[in-house]
PDB file of C-alpha atoms in Angstrom:
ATOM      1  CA  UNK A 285     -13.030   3.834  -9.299  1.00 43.00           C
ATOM      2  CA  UNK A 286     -15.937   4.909  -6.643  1.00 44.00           C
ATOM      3  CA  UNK A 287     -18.459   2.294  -6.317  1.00 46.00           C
ATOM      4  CA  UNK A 288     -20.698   4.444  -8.025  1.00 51.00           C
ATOM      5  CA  UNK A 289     -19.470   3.919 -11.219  1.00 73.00           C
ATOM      6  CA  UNK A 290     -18.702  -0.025 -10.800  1.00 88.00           C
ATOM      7  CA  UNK A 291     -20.571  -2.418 -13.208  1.00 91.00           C
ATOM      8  CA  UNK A 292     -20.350  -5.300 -11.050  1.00 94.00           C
ATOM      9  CA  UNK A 293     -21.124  -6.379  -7.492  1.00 94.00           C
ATOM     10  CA  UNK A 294     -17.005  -7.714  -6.631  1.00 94.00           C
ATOM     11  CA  UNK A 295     -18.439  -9.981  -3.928  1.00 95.00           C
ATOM     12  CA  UNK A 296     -20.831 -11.493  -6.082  1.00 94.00           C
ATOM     13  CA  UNK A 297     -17.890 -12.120  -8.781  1.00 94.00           C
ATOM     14  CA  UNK A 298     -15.603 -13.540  -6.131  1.00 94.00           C
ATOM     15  CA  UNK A 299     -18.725 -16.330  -5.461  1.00 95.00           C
ATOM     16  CA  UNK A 300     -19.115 -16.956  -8.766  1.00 94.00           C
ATOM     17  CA  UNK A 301     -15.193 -17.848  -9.328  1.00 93.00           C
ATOM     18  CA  UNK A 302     -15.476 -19.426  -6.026  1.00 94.00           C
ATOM     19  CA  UNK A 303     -18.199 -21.795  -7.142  1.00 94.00           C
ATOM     20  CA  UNK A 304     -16.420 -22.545 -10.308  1.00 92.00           C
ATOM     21  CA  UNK A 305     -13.322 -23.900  -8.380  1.00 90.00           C
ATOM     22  CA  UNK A 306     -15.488 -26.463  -7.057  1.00 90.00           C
ATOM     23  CA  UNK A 307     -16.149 -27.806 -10.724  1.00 89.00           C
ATOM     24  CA  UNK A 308     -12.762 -30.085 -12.484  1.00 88.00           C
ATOM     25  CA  UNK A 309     -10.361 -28.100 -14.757  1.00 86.00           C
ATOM     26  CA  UNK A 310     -12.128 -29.602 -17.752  1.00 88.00           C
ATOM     27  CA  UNK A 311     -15.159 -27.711 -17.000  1.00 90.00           C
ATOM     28  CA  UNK A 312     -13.217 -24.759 -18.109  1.00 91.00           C
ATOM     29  CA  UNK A 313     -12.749 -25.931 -22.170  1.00 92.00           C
ATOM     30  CA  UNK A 314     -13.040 -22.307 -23.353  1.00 92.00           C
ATOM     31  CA  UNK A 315     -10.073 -21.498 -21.474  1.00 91.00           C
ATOM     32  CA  UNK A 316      -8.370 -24.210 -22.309  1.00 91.00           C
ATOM     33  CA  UNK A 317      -8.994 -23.267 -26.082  1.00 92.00           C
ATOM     34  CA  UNK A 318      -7.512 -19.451 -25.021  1.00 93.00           C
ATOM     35  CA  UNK A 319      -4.433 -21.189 -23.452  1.00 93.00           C
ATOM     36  CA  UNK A 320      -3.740 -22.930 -26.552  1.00 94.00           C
ATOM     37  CA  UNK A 321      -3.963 -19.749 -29.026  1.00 95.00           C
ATOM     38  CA  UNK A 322      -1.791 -17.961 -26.267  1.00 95.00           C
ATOM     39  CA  UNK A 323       0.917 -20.036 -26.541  1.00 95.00           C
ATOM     40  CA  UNK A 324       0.964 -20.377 -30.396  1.00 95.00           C
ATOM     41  CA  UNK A 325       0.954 -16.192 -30.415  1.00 96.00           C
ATOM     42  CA  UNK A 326       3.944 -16.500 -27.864  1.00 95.00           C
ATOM     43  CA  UNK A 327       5.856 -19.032 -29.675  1.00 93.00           C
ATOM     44  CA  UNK A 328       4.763 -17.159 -33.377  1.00 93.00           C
ATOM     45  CA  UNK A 329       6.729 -13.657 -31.520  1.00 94.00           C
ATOM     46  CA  UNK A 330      10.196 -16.310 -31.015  1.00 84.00           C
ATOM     47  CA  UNK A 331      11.979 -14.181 -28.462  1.00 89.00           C
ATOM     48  CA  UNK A 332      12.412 -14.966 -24.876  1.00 93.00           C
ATOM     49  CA  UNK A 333      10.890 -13.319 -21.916  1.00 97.00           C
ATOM     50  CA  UNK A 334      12.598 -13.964 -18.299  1.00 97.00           C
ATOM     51  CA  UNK A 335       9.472 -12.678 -16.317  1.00 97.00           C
ATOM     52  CA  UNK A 336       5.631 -13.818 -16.372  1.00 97.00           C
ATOM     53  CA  UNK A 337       2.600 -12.649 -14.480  1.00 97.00           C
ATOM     54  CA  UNK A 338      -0.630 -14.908 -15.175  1.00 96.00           C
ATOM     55  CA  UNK A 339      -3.984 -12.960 -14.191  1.00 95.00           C
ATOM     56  CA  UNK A 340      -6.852 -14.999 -13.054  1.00 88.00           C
ATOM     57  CA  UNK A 341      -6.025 -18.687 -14.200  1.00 72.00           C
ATOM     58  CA  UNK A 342      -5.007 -20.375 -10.965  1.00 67.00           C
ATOM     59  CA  UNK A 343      -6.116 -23.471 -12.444  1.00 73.00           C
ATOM     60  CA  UNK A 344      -4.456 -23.434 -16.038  1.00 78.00           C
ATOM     61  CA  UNK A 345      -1.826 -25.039 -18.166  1.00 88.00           C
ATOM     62  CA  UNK A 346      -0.319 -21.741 -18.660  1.00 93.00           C
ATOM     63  CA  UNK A 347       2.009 -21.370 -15.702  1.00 92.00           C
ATOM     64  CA  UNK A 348       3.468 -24.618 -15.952  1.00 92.00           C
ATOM     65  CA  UNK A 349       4.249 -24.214 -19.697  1.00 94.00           C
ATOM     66  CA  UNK A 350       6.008 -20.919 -19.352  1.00 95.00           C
ATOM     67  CA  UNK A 351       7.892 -22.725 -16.645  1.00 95.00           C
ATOM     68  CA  UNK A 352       8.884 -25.168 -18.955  1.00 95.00           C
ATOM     69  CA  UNK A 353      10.330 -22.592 -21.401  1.00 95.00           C
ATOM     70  CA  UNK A 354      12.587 -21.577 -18.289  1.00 96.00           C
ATOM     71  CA  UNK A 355      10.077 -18.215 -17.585  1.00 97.00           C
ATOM     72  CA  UNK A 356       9.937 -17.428 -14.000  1.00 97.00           C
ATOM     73  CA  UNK A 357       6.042 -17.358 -13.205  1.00 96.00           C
ATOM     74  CA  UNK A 358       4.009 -15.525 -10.833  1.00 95.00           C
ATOM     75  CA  UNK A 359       0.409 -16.034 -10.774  1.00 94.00           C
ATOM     76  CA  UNK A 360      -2.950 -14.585  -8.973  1.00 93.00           C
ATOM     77  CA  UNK A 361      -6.304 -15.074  -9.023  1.00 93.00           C
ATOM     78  CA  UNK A 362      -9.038 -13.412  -7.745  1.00 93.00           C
ATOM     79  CA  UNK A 363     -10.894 -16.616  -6.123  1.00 93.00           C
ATOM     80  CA  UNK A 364      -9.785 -17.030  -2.771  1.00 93.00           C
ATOM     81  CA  UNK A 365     -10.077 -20.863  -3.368  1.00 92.00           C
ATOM     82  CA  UNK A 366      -8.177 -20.734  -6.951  1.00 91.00           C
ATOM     83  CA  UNK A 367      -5.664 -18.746  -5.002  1.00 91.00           C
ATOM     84  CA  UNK A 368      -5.311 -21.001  -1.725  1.00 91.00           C
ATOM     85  CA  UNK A 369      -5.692 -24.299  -3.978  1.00 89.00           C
ATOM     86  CA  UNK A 370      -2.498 -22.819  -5.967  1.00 87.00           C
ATOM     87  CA  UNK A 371      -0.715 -21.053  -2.862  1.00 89.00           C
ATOM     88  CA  UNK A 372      -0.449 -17.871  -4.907  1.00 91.00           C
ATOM     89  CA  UNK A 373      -2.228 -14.437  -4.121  1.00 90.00           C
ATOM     90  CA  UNK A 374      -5.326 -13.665  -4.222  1.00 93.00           C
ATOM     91  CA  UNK A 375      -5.959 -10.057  -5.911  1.00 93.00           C
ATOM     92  CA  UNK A 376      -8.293  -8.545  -7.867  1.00 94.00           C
ATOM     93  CA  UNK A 377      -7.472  -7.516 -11.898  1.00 94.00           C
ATOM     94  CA  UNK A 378      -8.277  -3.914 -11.228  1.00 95.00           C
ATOM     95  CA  UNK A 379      -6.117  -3.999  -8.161  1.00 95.00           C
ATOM     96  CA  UNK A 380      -2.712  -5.040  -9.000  1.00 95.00           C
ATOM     97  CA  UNK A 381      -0.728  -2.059  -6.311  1.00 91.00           C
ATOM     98  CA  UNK A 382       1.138  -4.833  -4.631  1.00 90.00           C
ATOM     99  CA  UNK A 383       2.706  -6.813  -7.204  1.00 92.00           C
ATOM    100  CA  UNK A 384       6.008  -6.576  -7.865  1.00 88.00           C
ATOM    101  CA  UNK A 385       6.757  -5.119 -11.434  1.00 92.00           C
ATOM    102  CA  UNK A 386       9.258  -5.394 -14.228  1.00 96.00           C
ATOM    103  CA  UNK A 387       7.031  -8.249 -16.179  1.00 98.00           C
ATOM    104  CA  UNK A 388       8.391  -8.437 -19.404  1.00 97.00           C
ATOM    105  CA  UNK A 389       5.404 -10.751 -20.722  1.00 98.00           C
ATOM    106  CA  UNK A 390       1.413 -10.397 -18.559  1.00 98.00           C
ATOM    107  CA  UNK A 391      -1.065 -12.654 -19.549  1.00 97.00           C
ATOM    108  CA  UNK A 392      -4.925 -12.243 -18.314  1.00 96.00           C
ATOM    109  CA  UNK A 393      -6.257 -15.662 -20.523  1.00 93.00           C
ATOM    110  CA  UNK A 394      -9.486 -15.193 -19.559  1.00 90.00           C
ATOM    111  CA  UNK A 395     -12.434 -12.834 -17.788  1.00 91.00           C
ATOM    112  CA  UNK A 396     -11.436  -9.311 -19.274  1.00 94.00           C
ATOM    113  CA  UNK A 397     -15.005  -8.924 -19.729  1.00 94.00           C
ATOM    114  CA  UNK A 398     -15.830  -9.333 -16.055  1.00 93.00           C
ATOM    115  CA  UNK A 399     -13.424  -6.591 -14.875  1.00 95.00           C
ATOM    116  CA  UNK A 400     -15.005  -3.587 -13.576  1.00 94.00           C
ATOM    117  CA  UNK A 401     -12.319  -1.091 -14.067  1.00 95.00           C
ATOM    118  CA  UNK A 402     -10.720  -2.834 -17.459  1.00 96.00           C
ATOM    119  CA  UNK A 403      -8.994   0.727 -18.810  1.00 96.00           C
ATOM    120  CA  UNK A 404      -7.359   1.436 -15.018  1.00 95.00           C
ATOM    121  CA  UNK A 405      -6.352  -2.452 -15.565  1.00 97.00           C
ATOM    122  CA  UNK A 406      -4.493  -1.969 -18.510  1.00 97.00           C
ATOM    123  CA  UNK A 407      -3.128   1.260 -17.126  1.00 97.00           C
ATOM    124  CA  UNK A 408      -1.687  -1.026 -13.872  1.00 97.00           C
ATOM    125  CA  UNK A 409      -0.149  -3.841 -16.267  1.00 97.00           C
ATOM    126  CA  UNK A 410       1.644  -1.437 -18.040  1.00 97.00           C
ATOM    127  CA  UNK A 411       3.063   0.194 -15.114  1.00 96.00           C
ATOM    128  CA  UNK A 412       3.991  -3.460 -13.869  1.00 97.00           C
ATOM    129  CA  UNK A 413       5.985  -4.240 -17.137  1.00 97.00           C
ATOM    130  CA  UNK A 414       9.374  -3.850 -18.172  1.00 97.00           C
ATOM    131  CA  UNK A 415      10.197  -1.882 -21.788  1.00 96.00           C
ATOM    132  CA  UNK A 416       9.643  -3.828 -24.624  1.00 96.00           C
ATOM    133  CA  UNK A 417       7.091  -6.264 -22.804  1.00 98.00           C
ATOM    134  CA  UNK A 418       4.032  -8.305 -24.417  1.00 98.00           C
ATOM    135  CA  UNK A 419       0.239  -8.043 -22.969  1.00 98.00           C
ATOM    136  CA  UNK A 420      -2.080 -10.865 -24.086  1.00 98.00           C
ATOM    137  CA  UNK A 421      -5.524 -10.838 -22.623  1.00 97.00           C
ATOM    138  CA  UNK A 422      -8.693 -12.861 -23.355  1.00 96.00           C
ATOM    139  CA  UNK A 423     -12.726 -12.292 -22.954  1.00 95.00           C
ATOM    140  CA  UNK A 424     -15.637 -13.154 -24.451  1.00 95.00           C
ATOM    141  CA  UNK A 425     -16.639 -10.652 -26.893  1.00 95.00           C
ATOM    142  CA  UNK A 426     -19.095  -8.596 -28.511  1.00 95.00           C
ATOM    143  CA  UNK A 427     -21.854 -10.870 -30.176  1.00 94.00           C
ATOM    144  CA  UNK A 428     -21.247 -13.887 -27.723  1.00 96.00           C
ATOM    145  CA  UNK A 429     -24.432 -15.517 -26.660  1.00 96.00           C
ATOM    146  CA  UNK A 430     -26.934 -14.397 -28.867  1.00 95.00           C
ATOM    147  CA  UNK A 431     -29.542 -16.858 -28.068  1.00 96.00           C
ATOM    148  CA  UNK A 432     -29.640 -16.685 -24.460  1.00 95.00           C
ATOM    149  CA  UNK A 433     -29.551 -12.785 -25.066  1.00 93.00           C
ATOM    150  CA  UNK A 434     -33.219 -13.280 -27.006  1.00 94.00           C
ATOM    151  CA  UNK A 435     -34.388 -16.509 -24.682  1.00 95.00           C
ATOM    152  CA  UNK A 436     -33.766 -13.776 -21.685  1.00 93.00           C
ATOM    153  CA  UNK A 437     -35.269 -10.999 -23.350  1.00 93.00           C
ATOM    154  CA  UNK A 438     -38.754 -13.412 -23.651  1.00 94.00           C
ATOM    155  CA  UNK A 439     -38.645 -14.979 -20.667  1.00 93.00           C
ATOM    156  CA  UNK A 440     -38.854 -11.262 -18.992  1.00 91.00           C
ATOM    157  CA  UNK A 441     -41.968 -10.619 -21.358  1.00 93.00           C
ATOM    158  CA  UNK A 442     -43.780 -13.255 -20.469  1.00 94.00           C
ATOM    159  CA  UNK A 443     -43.384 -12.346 -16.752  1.00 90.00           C
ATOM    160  CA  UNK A 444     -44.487  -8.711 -17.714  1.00 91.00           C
ATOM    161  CA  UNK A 445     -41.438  -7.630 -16.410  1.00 83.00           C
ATOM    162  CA  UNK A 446     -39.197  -4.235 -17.690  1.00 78.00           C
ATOM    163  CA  UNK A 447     -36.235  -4.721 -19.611  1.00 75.00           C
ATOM    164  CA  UNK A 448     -33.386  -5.242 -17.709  1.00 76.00           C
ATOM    165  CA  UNK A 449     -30.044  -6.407 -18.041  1.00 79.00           C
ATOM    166  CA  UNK A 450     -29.041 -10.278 -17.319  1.00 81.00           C
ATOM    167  CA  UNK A 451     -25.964 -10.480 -19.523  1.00 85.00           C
ATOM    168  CA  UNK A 452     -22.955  -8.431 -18.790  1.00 87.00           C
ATOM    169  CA  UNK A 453     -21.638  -6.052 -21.207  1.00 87.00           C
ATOM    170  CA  UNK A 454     -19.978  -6.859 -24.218  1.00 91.00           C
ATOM    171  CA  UNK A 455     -16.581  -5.470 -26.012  1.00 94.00           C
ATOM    172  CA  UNK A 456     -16.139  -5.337 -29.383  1.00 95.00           C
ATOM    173  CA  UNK A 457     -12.819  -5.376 -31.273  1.00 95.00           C
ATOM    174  CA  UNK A 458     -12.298  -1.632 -32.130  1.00 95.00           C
ATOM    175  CA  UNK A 459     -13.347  -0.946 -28.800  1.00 96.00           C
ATOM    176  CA  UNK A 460     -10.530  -3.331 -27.675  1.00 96.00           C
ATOM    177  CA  UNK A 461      -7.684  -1.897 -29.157  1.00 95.00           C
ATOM    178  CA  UNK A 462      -8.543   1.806 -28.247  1.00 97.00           C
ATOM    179  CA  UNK A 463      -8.625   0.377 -24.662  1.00 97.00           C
ATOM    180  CA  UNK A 464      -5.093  -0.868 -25.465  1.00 97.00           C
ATOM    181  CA  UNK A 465      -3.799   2.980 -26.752  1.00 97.00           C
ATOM    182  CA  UNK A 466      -4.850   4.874 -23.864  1.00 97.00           C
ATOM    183  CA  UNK A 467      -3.408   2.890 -21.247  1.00 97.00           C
ATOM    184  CA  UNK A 468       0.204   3.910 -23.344  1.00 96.00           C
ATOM    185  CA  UNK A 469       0.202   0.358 -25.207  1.00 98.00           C
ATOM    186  CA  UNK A 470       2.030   0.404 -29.076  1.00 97.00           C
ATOM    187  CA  UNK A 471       1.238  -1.925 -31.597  1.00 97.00           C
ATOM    188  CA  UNK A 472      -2.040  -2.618 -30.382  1.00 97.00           C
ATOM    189  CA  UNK A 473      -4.238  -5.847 -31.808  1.00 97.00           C
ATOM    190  CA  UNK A 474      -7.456  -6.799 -31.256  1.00 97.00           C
ATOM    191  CA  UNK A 475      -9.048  -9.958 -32.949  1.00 96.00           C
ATOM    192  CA  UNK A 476     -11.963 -12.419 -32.063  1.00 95.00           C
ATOM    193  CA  UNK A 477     -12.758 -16.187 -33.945  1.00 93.00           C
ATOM    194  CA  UNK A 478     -15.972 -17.931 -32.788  1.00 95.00           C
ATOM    195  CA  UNK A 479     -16.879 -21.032 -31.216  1.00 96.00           C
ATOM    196  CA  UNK A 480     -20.103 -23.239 -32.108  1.00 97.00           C
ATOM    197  CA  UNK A 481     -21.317 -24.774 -28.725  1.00 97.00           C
ATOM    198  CA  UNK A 482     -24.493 -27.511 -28.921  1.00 97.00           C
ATOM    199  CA  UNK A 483     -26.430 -27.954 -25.945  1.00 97.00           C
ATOM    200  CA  UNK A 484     -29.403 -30.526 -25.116  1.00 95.00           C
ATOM    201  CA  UNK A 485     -31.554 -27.488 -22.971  1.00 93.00           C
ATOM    202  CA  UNK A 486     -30.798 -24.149 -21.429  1.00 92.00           C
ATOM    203  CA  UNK A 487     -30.113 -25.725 -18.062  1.00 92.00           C
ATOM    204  CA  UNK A 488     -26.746 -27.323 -19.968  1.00 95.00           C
ATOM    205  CA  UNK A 489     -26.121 -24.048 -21.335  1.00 95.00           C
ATOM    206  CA  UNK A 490     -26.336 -21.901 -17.948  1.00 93.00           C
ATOM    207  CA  UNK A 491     -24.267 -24.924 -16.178  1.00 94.00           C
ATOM    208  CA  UNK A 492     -20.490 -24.148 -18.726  1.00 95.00           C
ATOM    209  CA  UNK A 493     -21.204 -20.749 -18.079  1.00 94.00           C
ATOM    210  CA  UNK A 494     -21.088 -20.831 -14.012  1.00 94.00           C
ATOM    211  CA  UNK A 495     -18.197 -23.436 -14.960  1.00 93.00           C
ATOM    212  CA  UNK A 496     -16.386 -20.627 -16.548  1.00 92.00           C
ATOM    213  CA  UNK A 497     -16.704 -18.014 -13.373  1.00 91.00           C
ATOM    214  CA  UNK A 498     -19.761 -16.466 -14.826  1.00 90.00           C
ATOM    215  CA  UNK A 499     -23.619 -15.604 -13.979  1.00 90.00           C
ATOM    216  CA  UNK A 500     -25.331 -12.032 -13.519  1.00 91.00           C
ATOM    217  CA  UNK A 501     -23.062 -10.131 -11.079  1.00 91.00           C
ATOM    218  CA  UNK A 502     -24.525  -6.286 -12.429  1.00 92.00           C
ATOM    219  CA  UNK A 503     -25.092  -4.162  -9.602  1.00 91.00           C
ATOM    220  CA  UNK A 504     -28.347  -2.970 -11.410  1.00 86.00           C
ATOM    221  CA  UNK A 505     -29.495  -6.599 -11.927  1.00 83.00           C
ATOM    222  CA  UNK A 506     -32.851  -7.808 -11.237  1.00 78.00           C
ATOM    223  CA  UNK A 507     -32.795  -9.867  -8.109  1.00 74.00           C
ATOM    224  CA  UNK A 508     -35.794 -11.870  -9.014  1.00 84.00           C
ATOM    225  CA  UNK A 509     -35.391 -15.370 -10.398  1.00 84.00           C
ATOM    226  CA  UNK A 510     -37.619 -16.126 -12.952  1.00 89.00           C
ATOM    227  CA  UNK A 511     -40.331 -18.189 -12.276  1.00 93.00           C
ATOM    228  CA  UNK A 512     -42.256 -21.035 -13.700  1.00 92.00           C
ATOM    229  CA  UNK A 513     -43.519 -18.959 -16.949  1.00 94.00           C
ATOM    230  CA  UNK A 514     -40.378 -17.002 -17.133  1.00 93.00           C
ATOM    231  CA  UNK A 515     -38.035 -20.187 -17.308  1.00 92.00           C
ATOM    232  CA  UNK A 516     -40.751 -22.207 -19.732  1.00 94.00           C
ATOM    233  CA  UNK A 517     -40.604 -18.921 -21.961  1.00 95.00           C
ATOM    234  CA  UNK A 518     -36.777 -19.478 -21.903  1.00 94.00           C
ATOM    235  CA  UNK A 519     -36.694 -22.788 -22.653  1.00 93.00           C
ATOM    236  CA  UNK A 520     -38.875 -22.593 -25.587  1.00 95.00           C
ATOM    237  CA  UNK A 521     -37.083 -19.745 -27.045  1.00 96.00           C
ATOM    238  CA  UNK A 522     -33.895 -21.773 -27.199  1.00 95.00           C
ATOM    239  CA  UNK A 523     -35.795 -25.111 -28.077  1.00 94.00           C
ATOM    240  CA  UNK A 524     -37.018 -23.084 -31.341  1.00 95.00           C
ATOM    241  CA  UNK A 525     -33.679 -23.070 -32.537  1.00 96.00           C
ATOM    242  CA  UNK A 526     -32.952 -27.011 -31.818  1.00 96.00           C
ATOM    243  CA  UNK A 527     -31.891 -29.157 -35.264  1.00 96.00           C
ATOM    244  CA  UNK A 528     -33.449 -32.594 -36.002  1.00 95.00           C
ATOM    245  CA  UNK A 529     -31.267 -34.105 -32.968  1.00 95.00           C
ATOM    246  CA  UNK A 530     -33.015 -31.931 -29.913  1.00 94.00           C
ATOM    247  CA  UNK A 531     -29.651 -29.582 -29.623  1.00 96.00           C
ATOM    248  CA  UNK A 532     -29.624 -25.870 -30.679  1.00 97.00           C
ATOM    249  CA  UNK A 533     -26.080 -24.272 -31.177  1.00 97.00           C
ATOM    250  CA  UNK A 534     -24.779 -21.143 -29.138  1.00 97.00           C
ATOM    251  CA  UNK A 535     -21.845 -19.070 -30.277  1.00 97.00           C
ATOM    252  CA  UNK A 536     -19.062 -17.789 -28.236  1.00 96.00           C
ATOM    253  CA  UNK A 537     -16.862 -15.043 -29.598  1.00 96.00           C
ATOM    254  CA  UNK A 538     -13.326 -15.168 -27.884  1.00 96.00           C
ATOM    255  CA  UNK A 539     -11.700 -11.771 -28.135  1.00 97.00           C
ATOM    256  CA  UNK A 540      -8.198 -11.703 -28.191  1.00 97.00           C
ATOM    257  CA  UNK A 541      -6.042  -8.463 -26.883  1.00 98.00           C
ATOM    258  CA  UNK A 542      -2.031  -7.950 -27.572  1.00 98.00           C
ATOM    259  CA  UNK A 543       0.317  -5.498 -27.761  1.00 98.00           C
ATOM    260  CA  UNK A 544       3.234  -4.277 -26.119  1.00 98.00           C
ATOM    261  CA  UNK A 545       4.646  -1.201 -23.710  1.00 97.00           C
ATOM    262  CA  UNK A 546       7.411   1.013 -25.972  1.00 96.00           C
ATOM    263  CA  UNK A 547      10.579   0.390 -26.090  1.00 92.00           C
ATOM    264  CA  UNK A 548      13.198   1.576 -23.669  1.00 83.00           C
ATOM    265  CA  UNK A 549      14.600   5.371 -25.091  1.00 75.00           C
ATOM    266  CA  UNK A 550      18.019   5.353 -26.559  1.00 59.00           C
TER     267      UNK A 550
END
């Protein structure tokens, strides 16, 4: 893909993941959450897979569990600090040329949203995995933050600025499992379930979100922070939603992605 047609600035998503290294594992509770539903769709498909890759969760429960089912794991990450931390290699999801291949189970629990190249993604996995192998993958989906999306849109009115984007693109389910079809995936599935998240003020809000490797990384982003109007117009937006106890509730819409590459010819 030409850097033309990237959505985000890679540099700027390295930093972010970077930065969210710094932060303890807990930070990360939506992943954890993904984790747990991965495993339960593993253990629901009750066959046994001898070869894992783990995309972008240097820090997770994952790798040790397959480990534990006697899986051999290989992990990467695109953080050069998850990645060092972990002693495992740091690569990019759109840029998987140098890993090894014959996977007959890749996992990506987390971040599918933040890829710029998601369909040649899909297109590498499959070329990485072995006949008959299982692809989960995890983002945050179509209708996630709907709150911020408004507070954001009235904070730039109040500034007098021009619409532009702050929140990345979002997938939706359909859109999901036609990604999953033309990168030569059968039995594609695409679902999503939502999680309720209370926060005291925006600044809590924007805080699990760097935790979880995100922030504005669109190349056609506006570089100017808000100022003192701007962020006041935020904050109010989301205070106008608050219940009797000062907290207002966000929603989160984890989309989940399997299916699996066909089966070797007779």
């Amino acid at each position: 893909m030409t850097a033309e047609l990237e959505i985000y600035d890679r540099d700027l998503l390295r930093r972010h993941r970077d930065r969210a290294a710094q932060l303890p594992a807990d930070a990360r509770f939506l992943l954890r959450q993904v984790e747990e539903d991965v495993i339960e769709r593993i253990a629901f498909v009750q066959r046994s897979f001898q070869r894992a890759l783990v995309i972008g969760a240097a820090d997770s429960m994952l790798p040790s569990w397959l480990a534990a089912q006697g899986i051999l794991v290989e992990c990467c990450d695109s953080s050069e600090v998850f990645a060092q931390r972990a002693g495992i290699s740091c690569v990019e999801p759109d840029r998987l040329f140098d890993l090894a291949g014959g996977y007959d189970l890749v996992i990506a629990p987390g971040g599918l949203d933040l890829v710029n190249d998601l369909p040649g993604m899909l297109v590498q996995c499959r070329r990485l995995m072995a006949h008959d192998a299982m692809l989960i993958g995890a983002m945050a989906g179509a209708g996630s933050l709907p709150l911020l999306r408004e507070a954001l849109q009235q904070a730039q009115d109040a500034e007098g600025r021009a619409a532009s984007p702050r929140l990345h693109p979002q997938i939706d389910v359909r859109a999901a499992g036609d990604l999953l079809s033309r990168a030569g995936f059968v039995q594609p599935v695409a679902d999503s379930f939502g999680v309720e998240l209370r926060y005291r003020d925006a600044a809590d809000l924007l805080a699990d979100i760097r935790a979880h490797g995100g922030g504005n990384a669109l190349i056609r982003r506006d570089l100017r922070p808000f100022g003192k109007r701007g962020y006041r117009a935020l904050a109010a937006a989301l205070d106008a939603h608050a219940a009797p106890d000062g907290r207002f509730s966000e929603r989160v819409e984890l989309l989940t992605i399997t299916a699996w590459t066909p089966a070797k010819p007779a």
